[in-house]
mmCIF file of C-alpha atoms in Angstrom:
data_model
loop_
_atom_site.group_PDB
_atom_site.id
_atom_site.type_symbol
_atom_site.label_atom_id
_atom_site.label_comp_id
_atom_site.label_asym_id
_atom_site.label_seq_id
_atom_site.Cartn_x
_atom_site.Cartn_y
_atom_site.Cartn_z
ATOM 1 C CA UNK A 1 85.335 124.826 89.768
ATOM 2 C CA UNK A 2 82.518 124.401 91.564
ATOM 3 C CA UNK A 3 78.795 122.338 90.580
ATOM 4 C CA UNK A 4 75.879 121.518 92.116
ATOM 5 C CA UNK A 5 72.969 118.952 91.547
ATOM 6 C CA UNK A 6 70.181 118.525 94.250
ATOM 7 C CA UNK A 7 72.026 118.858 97.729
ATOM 8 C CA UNK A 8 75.443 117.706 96.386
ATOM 9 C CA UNK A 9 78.266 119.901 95.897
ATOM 10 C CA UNK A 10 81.512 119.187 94.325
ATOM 11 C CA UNK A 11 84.826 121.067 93.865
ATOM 12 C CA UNK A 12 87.713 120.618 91.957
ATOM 13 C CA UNK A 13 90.789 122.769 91.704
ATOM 14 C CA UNK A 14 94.450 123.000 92.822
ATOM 15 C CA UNK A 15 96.958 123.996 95.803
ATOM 16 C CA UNK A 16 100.433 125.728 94.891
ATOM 17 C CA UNK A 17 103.438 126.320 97.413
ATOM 18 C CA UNK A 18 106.662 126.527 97.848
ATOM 19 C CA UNK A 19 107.981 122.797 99.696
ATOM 20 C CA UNK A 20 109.913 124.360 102.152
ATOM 21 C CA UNK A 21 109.488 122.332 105.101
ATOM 22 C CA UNK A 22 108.734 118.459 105.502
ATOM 23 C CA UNK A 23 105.381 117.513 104.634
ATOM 24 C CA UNK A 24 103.521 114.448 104.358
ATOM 25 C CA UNK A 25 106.671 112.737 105.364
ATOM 26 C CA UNK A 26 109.062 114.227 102.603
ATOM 27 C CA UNK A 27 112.053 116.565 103.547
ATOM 28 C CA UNK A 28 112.007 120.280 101.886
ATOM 29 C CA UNK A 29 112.702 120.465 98.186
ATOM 30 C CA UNK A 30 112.345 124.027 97.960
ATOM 31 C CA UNK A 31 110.766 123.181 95.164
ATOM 32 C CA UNK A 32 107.240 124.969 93.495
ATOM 33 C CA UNK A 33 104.543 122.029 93.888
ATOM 34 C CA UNK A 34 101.156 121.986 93.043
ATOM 35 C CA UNK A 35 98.639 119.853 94.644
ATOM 36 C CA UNK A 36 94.858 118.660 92.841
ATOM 37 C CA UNK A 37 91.833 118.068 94.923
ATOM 38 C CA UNK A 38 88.462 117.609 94.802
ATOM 39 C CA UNK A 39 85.828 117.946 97.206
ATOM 40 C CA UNK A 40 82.269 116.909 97.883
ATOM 41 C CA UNK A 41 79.343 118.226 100.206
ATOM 42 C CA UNK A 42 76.317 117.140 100.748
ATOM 43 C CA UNK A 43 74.186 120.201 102.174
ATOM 44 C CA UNK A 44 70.828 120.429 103.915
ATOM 45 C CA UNK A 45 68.818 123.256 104.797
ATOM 46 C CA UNK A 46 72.139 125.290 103.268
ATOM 47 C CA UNK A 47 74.566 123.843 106.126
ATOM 48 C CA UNK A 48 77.134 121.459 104.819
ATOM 49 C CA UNK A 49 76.473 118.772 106.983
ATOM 50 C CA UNK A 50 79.062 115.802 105.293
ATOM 51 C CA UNK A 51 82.099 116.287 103.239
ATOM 52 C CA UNK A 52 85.062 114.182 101.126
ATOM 53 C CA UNK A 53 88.203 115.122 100.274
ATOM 54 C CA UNK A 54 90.670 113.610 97.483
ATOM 55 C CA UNK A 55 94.054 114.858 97.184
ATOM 56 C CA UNK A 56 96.318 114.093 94.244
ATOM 57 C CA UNK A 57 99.635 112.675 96.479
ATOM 58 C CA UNK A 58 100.963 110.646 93.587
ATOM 59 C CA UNK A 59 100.687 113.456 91.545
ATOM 60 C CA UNK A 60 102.660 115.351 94.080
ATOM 61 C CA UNK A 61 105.376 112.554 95.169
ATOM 62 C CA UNK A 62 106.215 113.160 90.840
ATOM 63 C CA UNK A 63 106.479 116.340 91.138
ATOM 64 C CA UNK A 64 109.248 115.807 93.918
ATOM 65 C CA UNK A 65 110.558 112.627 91.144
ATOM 66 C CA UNK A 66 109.269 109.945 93.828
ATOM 67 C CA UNK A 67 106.835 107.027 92.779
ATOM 68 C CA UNK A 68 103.891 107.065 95.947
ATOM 69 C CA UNK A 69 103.350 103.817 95.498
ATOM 70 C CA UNK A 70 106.580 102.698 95.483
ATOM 71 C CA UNK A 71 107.011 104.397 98.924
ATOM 72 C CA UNK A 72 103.977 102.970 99.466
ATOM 73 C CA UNK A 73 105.116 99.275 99.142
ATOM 74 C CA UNK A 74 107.979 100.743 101.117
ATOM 75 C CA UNK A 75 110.404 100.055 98.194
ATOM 76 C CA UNK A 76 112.005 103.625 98.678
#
């Protein structure tokens, strides 16, 4: 999805892969993950001049059937 209001942009939508290699510090789980995100511009003169990212890790470390912030607090 994508909206606009004034010179602000923002996206919203998903990444899906195969884990097959270590990523963000977590081994391969061969396993199908999918990955939320959303993303903000602010344009001018129709160049994107700033940007944010937010990616759903805890959503992700679930997926794998790890608590993020658990690892976080480094109580593996």
């Amino acid at each position: 999805m994508l909206f606009c209001e004034g010179n602000y942009c923002g996206a919203f939508g998903t990444l899906q892969g195969r884990h097959v290699g270590t990523w963000v510090g977590q081994a391969a789980s061969n396993r199908t993950v999918t990955v939320r995100f959303a993303m903000h511009f602010r344009i001018v003169d129709d160049l994107i001049i700033e940007g944010w990212a937010i990616f759903d890790f805890p959503g992700m470390f679930a997926q794998l059937g790890k608590d993020f912030f658990a690892a976080a607090r480094g109580a593996h």
